[in-house]
PDB file of C-alpha atoms in Angstrom:
ATOM      1  CA  UNK A   1      -9.560  12.614  -7.630  1.00  0.00           C
ATOM      2  CA  UNK A   2      -7.025  10.408  -9.276  1.00  0.00           C
ATOM      3  CA  UNK A   3      -8.861   8.616 -12.041  1.00  0.00           C
ATOM      4  CA  UNK A   4      -7.805   7.154 -15.307  1.00  0.00           C
ATOM      5  CA  UNK A   5     -10.538   5.816 -17.525  1.00  0.00           C
ATOM      6  CA  UNK A   6     -10.491   3.480 -20.475  1.00  0.00           C
ATOM      7  CA  UNK A   7     -13.104   1.550 -22.376  1.00  0.00           C
ATOM      8  CA  UNK A   8     -12.750  -2.032 -21.237  1.00  0.00           C
ATOM      9  CA  UNK A   9     -13.584  -3.420 -24.649  1.00  0.00           C
ATOM     10  CA  UNK A  10     -13.121  -5.912 -26.002  1.00  0.00           C
ATOM     11  CA  UNK A  11     -11.918  -4.133 -29.095  1.00  0.00           C
ATOM     12  CA  UNK A  12     -11.803  -6.468 -32.049  1.00  0.00           C
ATOM     13  CA  UNK A  13      -9.932  -5.646 -35.242  1.00  0.00           C
ATOM     14  CA  UNK A  14      -8.853  -7.764 -38.192  1.00  0.00           C
ATOM     15  CA  UNK A  15      -5.212  -8.433 -38.849  1.00  0.00           C
ATOM     16  CA  UNK A  16      -3.567  -5.531 -40.636  1.00  0.00           C
ATOM     17  CA  UNK A  17      -6.058  -2.949 -39.418  1.00  0.00           C
ATOM     18  CA  UNK A  18      -5.440   0.023 -37.155  1.00  0.00           C
ATOM     19  CA  UNK A  19      -6.421  -0.381 -33.526  1.00  0.00           C
ATOM     20  CA  UNK A  20      -7.259   2.793 -31.640  1.00  0.00           C
ATOM     21  CA  UNK A  21      -7.187   2.824 -27.852  1.00  0.00           C
ATOM     22  CA  UNK A  22      -8.292   5.786 -25.794  1.00  0.00           C
ATOM     23  CA  UNK A  23      -7.758   6.994 -22.269  1.00  0.00           C
ATOM     24  CA  UNK A  24      -8.941  10.002 -20.315  1.00  0.00           C
ATOM     25  CA  UNK A  25      -7.685  11.294 -17.018  1.00  0.00           C
ATOM     26  CA  UNK A  26      -9.182  13.599 -14.451  1.00  0.00           C
ATOM     27  CA  UNK A  27      -6.138  15.321 -12.928  1.00  0.00           C
ATOM     28  CA  UNK A  28      -5.243  18.304 -15.070  1.00  0.00           C
ATOM     29  CA  UNK A  29      -1.878  18.459 -13.326  1.00  0.00           C
ATOM     30  CA  UNK A  30      -0.818  15.082 -14.667  1.00  0.00           C
ATOM     31  CA  UNK A  31       2.664  15.087 -16.107  1.00  0.00           C
ATOM     32  CA  UNK A  32       3.591  11.755 -17.604  1.00  0.00           C
ATOM     33  CA  UNK A  33       1.628   9.236 -19.570  1.00  0.00           C
ATOM     34  CA  UNK A  34       2.361   5.639 -20.368  1.00  0.00           C
ATOM     35  CA  UNK A  35       0.921   2.792 -22.351  1.00  0.00           C
ATOM     36  CA  UNK A  36       1.545  -0.745 -21.167  1.00  0.00           C
ATOM     37  CA  UNK A  37       0.631  -4.084 -22.646  1.00  0.00           C
ATOM     38  CA  UNK A  38      -0.298  -6.918 -20.327  1.00  0.00           C
ATOM     39  CA  UNK A  39      -0.777 -10.535 -21.191  1.00  0.00           C
ATOM     40  CA  UNK A  40      -2.875 -12.673 -18.913  1.00  0.00           C
ATOM     41  CA  UNK A  41      -1.010 -13.575 -15.749  1.00  0.00           C
ATOM     42  CA  UNK A  42       1.983 -11.461 -16.644  1.00  0.00           C
ATOM     43  CA  UNK A  43       3.401  -8.160 -15.532  1.00  0.00           C
ATOM     44  CA  UNK A  44       2.829  -5.042 -17.659  1.00  0.00           C
ATOM     45  CA  UNK A  45       5.292  -4.291 -20.438  1.00  0.00           C
ATOM     46  CA  UNK A  46       6.012  -0.692 -21.398  1.00  0.00           C
ATOM     47  CA  UNK A  47       5.033   0.204 -24.936  1.00  0.00           C
ATOM     48  CA  UNK A  48       5.484   3.943 -24.925  1.00  0.00           C
ATOM     49  CA  UNK A  49       5.696   6.992 -22.753  1.00  0.00           C
ATOM     50  CA  UNK A  50       4.643  10.494 -23.736  1.00  0.00           C
ATOM     51  CA  UNK A  51       5.064  13.761 -21.906  1.00  0.00           C
ATOM     52  CA  UNK A  52       4.256  16.546 -24.383  1.00  0.00           C
ATOM     53  CA  UNK A  53       1.221  17.377 -26.435  1.00  0.00           C
ATOM     54  CA  UNK A  54       1.185  15.868 -29.870  1.00  0.00           C
ATOM     55  CA  UNK A  55       2.152  12.578 -31.413  1.00  0.00           C
ATOM     56  CA  UNK A  56       4.999  10.235 -30.646  1.00  0.00           C
ATOM     57  CA  UNK A  57       5.739   7.368 -32.961  1.00  0.00           C
ATOM     58  CA  UNK A  58       7.659   4.164 -32.318  1.00  0.00           C
ATOM     59  CA  UNK A  59       7.439   1.570 -35.019  1.00  0.00           C
ATOM     60  CA  UNK A  60       3.822   0.497 -35.427  1.00  0.00           C
ATOM     61  CA  UNK A  61       2.761   2.409 -32.344  1.00  0.00           C
ATOM     62  CA  UNK A  62       1.780   6.052 -32.091  1.00  0.00           C
ATOM     63  CA  UNK A  63       0.850   7.735 -28.854  1.00  0.00           C
ATOM     64  CA  UNK A  64      -1.134  10.951 -28.930  1.00  0.00           C
ATOM     65  CA  UNK A  65      -1.498  13.357 -26.039  1.00  0.00           C
ATOM     66  CA  UNK A  66      -3.888  16.265 -25.679  1.00  0.00           C
ATOM     67  CA  UNK A  67      -3.536  17.840 -22.256  1.00  0.00           C
ATOM     68  CA  UNK A  68      -6.232  20.443 -22.880  1.00  0.00           C
ATOM     69  CA  UNK A  69      -8.778  17.695 -23.475  1.00  0.00           C
ATOM     70  CA  UNK A  70      -7.129  15.392 -20.934  1.00  0.00           C
ATOM     71  CA  UNK A  71      -6.868  12.401 -23.154  1.00  0.00           C
ATOM     72  CA  UNK A  72      -4.164  10.168 -24.423  1.00  0.00           C
ATOM     73  CA  UNK A  73      -4.513   7.577 -27.143  1.00  0.00           C
ATOM     74  CA  UNK A  74      -2.556   4.745 -28.662  1.00  0.00           C
ATOM     75  CA  UNK A  75      -2.741   3.731 -32.291  1.00  0.00           C
ATOM     76  CA  UNK A  76      -1.461   0.367 -33.408  1.00  0.00           C
ATOM     77  CA  UNK A  77      -0.924   0.125 -37.148  1.00  0.00           C
ATOM     78  CA  UNK A  78      -0.848  -3.144 -39.059  1.00  0.00           C
ATOM     79  CA  UNK A  79      -2.272  -4.987 -36.070  1.00  0.00           C
ATOM     80  CA  UNK A  80      -1.042  -8.531 -35.595  1.00  0.00           C
ATOM     81  CA  UNK A  81      -2.613 -11.433 -33.692  1.00  0.00           C
ATOM     82  CA  UNK A  82       0.323 -11.189 -31.291  1.00  0.00           C
ATOM     83  CA  UNK A  83      -0.906  -7.717 -30.350  1.00  0.00           C
ATOM     84  CA  UNK A  84      -3.915  -9.326 -28.704  1.00  0.00           C
ATOM     85  CA  UNK A  85      -3.601  -8.352 -25.059  1.00  0.00           C
ATOM     86  CA  UNK A  86      -4.897  -5.903 -22.509  1.00  0.00           C
ATOM     87  CA  UNK A  87      -3.578  -2.363 -22.930  1.00  0.00           C
ATOM     88  CA  UNK A  88      -3.221  -0.295 -19.817  1.00  0.00           C
ATOM     89  CA  UNK A  89      -3.050   3.461 -19.742  1.00  0.00           C
ATOM     90  CA  UNK A  90      -1.031   4.788 -16.814  1.00  0.00           C
ATOM     91  CA  UNK A  91      -0.706   8.353 -15.646  1.00  0.00           C
ATOM     92  CA  UNK A  92       1.612  10.027 -13.223  1.00  0.00           C
ATOM     93  CA  UNK A  93      -0.764  12.480 -11.582  1.00  0.00           C
ATOM     94  CA  UNK A  94      -0.026  15.391  -9.320  1.00  0.00           C
ATOM     95  CA  UNK A  95      -2.000  13.744  -6.531  1.00  0.00           C
ATOM     96  CA  UNK A  96      -0.265  10.389  -6.326  1.00  0.00           C
ATOM     97  CA  UNK A  97       3.298  11.499  -5.856  1.00  0.00           C
ATOM     98  CA  UNK A  98       5.528   9.641  -8.255  1.00  0.00           C
ATOM     99  CA  UNK A  99       3.290   6.577  -8.518  1.00  0.00           C
ATOM    100  CA  UNK A 100       1.503   5.601 -11.674  1.00  0.00           C
ATOM    101  CA  UNK A 101      -2.264   5.356 -11.638  1.00  0.00           C
ATOM    102  CA  UNK A 102      -3.636   2.802 -14.053  1.00  0.00           C
ATOM    103  CA  UNK A 103      -6.833   2.613 -16.010  1.00  0.00           C
ATOM    104  CA  UNK A 104      -8.822  -0.606 -16.100  1.00  0.00           C
ATOM    105  CA  UNK A 105      -7.347  -1.521 -19.452  1.00  0.00           C
ATOM    106  CA  UNK A 106      -8.762  -2.231 -22.875  1.00  0.00           C
ATOM    107  CA  UNK A 107      -8.724  -5.772 -24.161  1.00  0.00           C
ATOM    108  CA  UNK A 108      -7.687  -5.939 -27.802  1.00  0.00           C
ATOM    109  CA  UNK A 109      -8.355  -8.940 -29.971  1.00  0.00           C
ATOM    110  CA  UNK A 110      -6.743  -9.123 -33.403  1.00  0.00           C
ATOM    111  CA  UNK A 111      -8.186 -11.805 -35.629  1.00  0.00           C
ATOM    112  CA  UNK A 112      -6.209 -13.433 -38.410  1.00  0.00           C
TER     113      UNK A 112
ATOM    114  CA  UNK B   1      18.169  -2.548 -19.024  1.00  0.00           C
ATOM    115  CA  UNK B   2      16.866  -2.251 -15.503  1.00  0.00           C
ATOM    116  CA  UNK B   3      15.579  -5.464 -13.973  1.00  0.00           C
ATOM    117  CA  UNK B   4      13.499  -6.113 -10.892  1.00  0.00           C
ATOM    118  CA  UNK B   5      13.437  -9.687  -9.697  1.00  0.00           C
ATOM    119  CA  UNK B   6      10.254 -10.620  -7.853  1.00  0.00           C
ATOM    120  CA  UNK B   7       9.825 -13.806  -5.852  1.00  0.00           C
ATOM    121  CA  UNK B   8       8.001 -16.022  -5.458  1.00  0.00           C
ATOM    122  CA  UNK B   9       6.099 -16.064  -8.725  1.00  0.00           C
ATOM    123  CA  UNK B  10       3.360 -18.200  -7.236  1.00  0.00           C
ATOM    124  CA  UNK B  11       2.476 -19.056  -3.681  1.00  0.00           C
ATOM    125  CA  UNK B  12      -0.353 -20.935  -2.063  1.00  0.00           C
ATOM    126  CA  UNK B  13      -0.822 -20.495   1.656  1.00  0.00           C
ATOM    127  CA  UNK B  14      -3.326 -21.448   4.278  1.00  0.00           C
ATOM    128  CA  UNK B  15      -5.716 -18.923   5.700  1.00  0.00           C
ATOM    129  CA  UNK B  16      -4.249 -17.196   8.732  1.00  0.00           C
ATOM    130  CA  UNK B  17      -0.625 -17.552   7.726  1.00  0.00           C
ATOM    131  CA  UNK B  18       1.753 -14.868   6.486  1.00  0.00           C
ATOM    132  CA  UNK B  19       3.451 -14.608   3.140  1.00  0.00           C
ATOM    133  CA  UNK B  20       6.474 -12.519   2.193  1.00  0.00           C
ATOM    134  CA  UNK B  21       7.050 -11.251  -1.330  1.00  0.00           C
ATOM    135  CA  UNK B  22      10.466  -9.917  -2.319  1.00  0.00           C
ATOM    136  CA  UNK B  23      11.473  -7.499  -5.009  1.00  0.00           C
ATOM    137  CA  UNK B  24      15.135  -6.927  -5.785  1.00  0.00           C
ATOM    138  CA  UNK B  25      16.543  -4.395  -8.185  1.00  0.00           C
ATOM    139  CA  UNK B  26      19.430  -6.152  -9.893  1.00  0.00           C
ATOM    140  CA  UNK B  27      21.319  -3.393 -11.636  1.00  0.00           C
ATOM    141  CA  UNK B  28      20.111  -0.134 -10.205  1.00  0.00           C
ATOM    142  CA  UNK B  29      19.234   1.457  -6.919  1.00  0.00           C
ATOM    143  CA  UNK B  30      15.509   1.456  -6.274  1.00  0.00           C
ATOM    144  CA  UNK B  31      14.989   4.566  -4.210  1.00  0.00           C
ATOM    145  CA  UNK B  32      11.240   4.216  -4.546  1.00  0.00           C
ATOM    146  CA  UNK B  33       9.166   1.057  -4.698  1.00  0.00           C
ATOM    147  CA  UNK B  34       5.497   0.883  -5.535  1.00  0.00           C
ATOM    148  CA  UNK B  35       3.323  -2.062  -4.652  1.00  0.00           C
ATOM    149  CA  UNK B  36       0.219  -2.893  -6.643  1.00  0.00           C
ATOM    150  CA  UNK B  37      -2.336  -5.651  -6.571  1.00  0.00           C
ATOM    151  CA  UNK B  38      -4.533  -6.792  -9.378  1.00  0.00           C
ATOM    152  CA  UNK B  39      -7.715  -8.804  -9.069  1.00  0.00           C
ATOM    153  CA  UNK B  40      -8.952 -10.812 -12.069  1.00  0.00           C
ATOM    154  CA  UNK B  41     -10.188  -8.640 -14.921  1.00  0.00           C
ATOM    155  CA  UNK B  42      -9.269  -5.535 -12.937  1.00  0.00           C
ATOM    156  CA  UNK B  43      -6.515  -3.011 -13.267  1.00  0.00           C
ATOM    157  CA  UNK B  44      -3.468  -2.506 -11.110  1.00  0.00           C
ATOM    158  CA  UNK B  45      -4.444  -0.839  -7.878  1.00  0.00           C
ATOM    159  CA  UNK B  46      -1.750   1.078  -6.050  1.00  0.00           C
ATOM    160  CA  UNK B  47      -1.367  -0.223  -2.509  1.00  0.00           C
ATOM    161  CA  UNK B  48       1.567   1.750  -1.199  1.00  0.00           C
ATOM    162  CA  UNK B  49       4.652   3.741  -2.027  1.00  0.00           C
ATOM    163  CA  UNK B  50       7.876   3.246  -0.124  1.00  0.00           C
ATOM    164  CA  UNK B  51      11.075   5.206  -0.201  1.00  0.00           C
ATOM    165  CA  UNK B  52      14.261   3.559   0.963  1.00  0.00           C
ATOM    166  CA  UNK B  53      14.750   4.027   4.670  1.00  0.00           C
ATOM    167  CA  UNK B  54      11.317   5.537   5.247  1.00  0.00           C
ATOM    168  CA  UNK B  55       7.945   4.228   6.243  1.00  0.00           C
ATOM    169  CA  UNK B  56       5.652   3.334   3.418  1.00  0.00           C
ATOM    170  CA  UNK B  57       2.753   5.537   2.458  1.00  0.00           C
ATOM    171  CA  UNK B  58      -0.391   3.484   2.072  1.00  0.00           C
ATOM    172  CA  UNK B  59      -3.326   4.252  -0.163  1.00  0.00           C
ATOM    173  CA  UNK B  60      -6.731   4.772   1.355  1.00  0.00           C
ATOM    174  CA  UNK B  61      -8.368   1.511   2.242  1.00  0.00           C
ATOM    175  CA  UNK B  62      -5.142  -0.503   2.435  1.00  0.00           C
ATOM    176  CA  UNK B  63      -4.446  -1.796   5.928  1.00  0.00           C
ATOM    177  CA  UNK B  64      -0.881  -1.002   6.847  1.00  0.00           C
ATOM    178  CA  UNK B  65      -0.878  -3.545   9.674  1.00  0.00           C
ATOM    179  CA  UNK B  66      -1.936  -6.277   7.297  1.00  0.00           C
ATOM    180  CA  UNK B  67       0.343  -5.420   4.393  1.00  0.00           C
ATOM    181  CA  UNK B  68       3.752  -4.801   5.891  1.00  0.00           C
ATOM    182  CA  UNK B  69       6.233  -3.129   3.589  1.00  0.00           C
ATOM    183  CA  UNK B  70       9.941  -2.998   4.274  1.00  0.00           C
ATOM    184  CA  UNK B  71      12.358  -1.034   2.131  1.00  0.00           C
ATOM    185  CA  UNK B  72      15.484  -1.068   4.214  1.00  0.00           C
ATOM    186  CA  UNK B  73      17.951  -1.112   1.344  1.00  0.00           C
ATOM    187  CA  UNK B  74      18.223   0.383  -2.111  1.00  0.00           C
ATOM    188  CA  UNK B  75      17.992  -3.007  -3.749  1.00  0.00           C
ATOM    189  CA  UNK B  76      15.378  -4.853  -1.725  1.00  0.00           C
ATOM    190  CA  UNK B  77      11.792  -4.241  -0.776  1.00  0.00           C
ATOM    191  CA  UNK B  78       9.423  -6.749   0.735  1.00  0.00           C
ATOM    192  CA  UNK B  79       5.680  -6.991   1.122  1.00  0.00           C
ATOM    193  CA  UNK B  80       4.385  -9.264   3.844  1.00  0.00           C
ATOM    194  CA  UNK B  81       0.743 -10.225   3.808  1.00  0.00           C
ATOM    195  CA  UNK B  82      -0.065 -11.046   7.401  1.00  0.00           C
ATOM    196  CA  UNK B  83      -2.894 -13.309   8.508  1.00  0.00           C
ATOM    197  CA  UNK B  84      -3.842 -13.893   4.921  1.00  0.00           C
ATOM    198  CA  UNK B  85      -7.438 -14.659   4.013  1.00  0.00           C
ATOM    199  CA  UNK B  86      -8.988 -15.889   0.779  1.00  0.00           C
ATOM    200  CA  UNK B  87      -9.998 -12.338  -0.156  1.00  0.00           C
ATOM    201  CA  UNK B  88      -6.283 -11.445  -0.229  1.00  0.00           C
ATOM    202  CA  UNK B  89      -5.804 -13.805  -3.143  1.00  0.00           C
ATOM    203  CA  UNK B  90      -4.568 -11.622  -5.940  1.00  0.00           C
ATOM    204  CA  UNK B  91      -1.694 -10.788  -8.265  1.00  0.00           C
ATOM    205  CA  UNK B  92       0.837  -8.597  -6.493  1.00  0.00           C
ATOM    206  CA  UNK B  93       3.287  -6.545  -8.550  1.00  0.00           C
ATOM    207  CA  UNK B  94       6.126  -4.293  -7.493  1.00  0.00           C
ATOM    208  CA  UNK B  95       7.498  -1.400  -9.501  1.00  0.00           C
ATOM    209  CA  UNK B  96      10.779   0.358  -8.825  1.00  0.00           C
ATOM    210  CA  UNK B  97      12.109   3.769  -9.680  1.00  0.00           C
ATOM    211  CA  UNK B  98      15.626   5.084  -9.225  1.00  0.00           C
ATOM    212  CA  UNK B  99      16.606   8.492  -7.899  1.00  0.00           C
ATOM    213  CA  UNK B 100      17.039   9.857 -11.408  1.00  0.00           C
ATOM    214  CA  UNK B 101      13.428   9.013 -12.135  1.00  0.00           C
ATOM    215  CA  UNK B 102      14.472   7.343 -15.332  1.00  0.00           C
ATOM    216  CA  UNK B 103      11.455   5.109 -15.520  1.00  0.00           C
ATOM    217  CA  UNK B 104       9.388   2.473 -13.838  1.00  0.00           C
ATOM    218  CA  UNK B 105      10.614  -1.104 -13.783  1.00  0.00           C
ATOM    219  CA  UNK B 106       8.092  -3.767 -12.930  1.00  0.00           C
ATOM    220  CA  UNK B 107       8.655  -7.072 -11.252  1.00  0.00           C
ATOM    221  CA  UNK B 108       7.195 -10.185 -12.822  1.00  0.00           C
ATOM    222  CA  UNK B 109       4.425 -10.417 -10.265  1.00  0.00           C
ATOM    223  CA  UNK B 110       3.376 -12.861  -7.552  1.00  0.00           C
ATOM    224  CA  UNK B 111       0.196 -14.869  -7.772  1.00  0.00           C
ATOM    225  CA  UNK B 112      -1.023 -15.378  -4.206  1.00  0.00           C
ATOM    226  CA  UNK B 113      -3.717 -17.917  -3.496  1.00  0.00           C
ATOM    227  CA  UNK B 114      -5.024 -18.232   0.046  1.00  0.00           C
ATOM    228  CA  UNK B 115      -6.905 -21.429   0.766  1.00  0.00           C
TER     229      UNK B 115
END
């Protein structure tokens, strides 16, 4: 079963706060994990990829991966109104070849 | 960086006609192309995976005779929606990967509206 699950939200945070986005996946053999941001009517934009357990930081973004618990999360520090978008978790599973399987996405709203 | 050019960005067609969507990799060789569609407020759903020179592999529930995928060269893949119906109206997105597996590059998407 190739499933990637996310809370659809909306997740609302004030400007400057930390936004926490979570994702779980069902295929224990999954290898690669990605977070994308998608604005309405646009194609997804890669934020981060993570392959190993632990944290990976890139600017205001931190991805966290826990393969034992089968979850991956994205933290956005100092959230800005421009961060308001839908965040998609994507997983390369062992059952879908090299394709990415996407979650439904979490809509984030950052209020100023 | 890697770029995939997808055209057209928007298309409106009459029910029963066919529409072709093109994705070109501009600065790399796309050995694998993935085709997704996205309905409003939904996520990207994988339709098919195609490797250059091979027949596409379709996901369960996707009609291969309706959604024709051609990947005859390393820089061009096309998706043809045949005999389109209003329920085919969606956002179609391609994603390319090179042989080194260095990442996934997405096209800008095609908004198809069937009237």
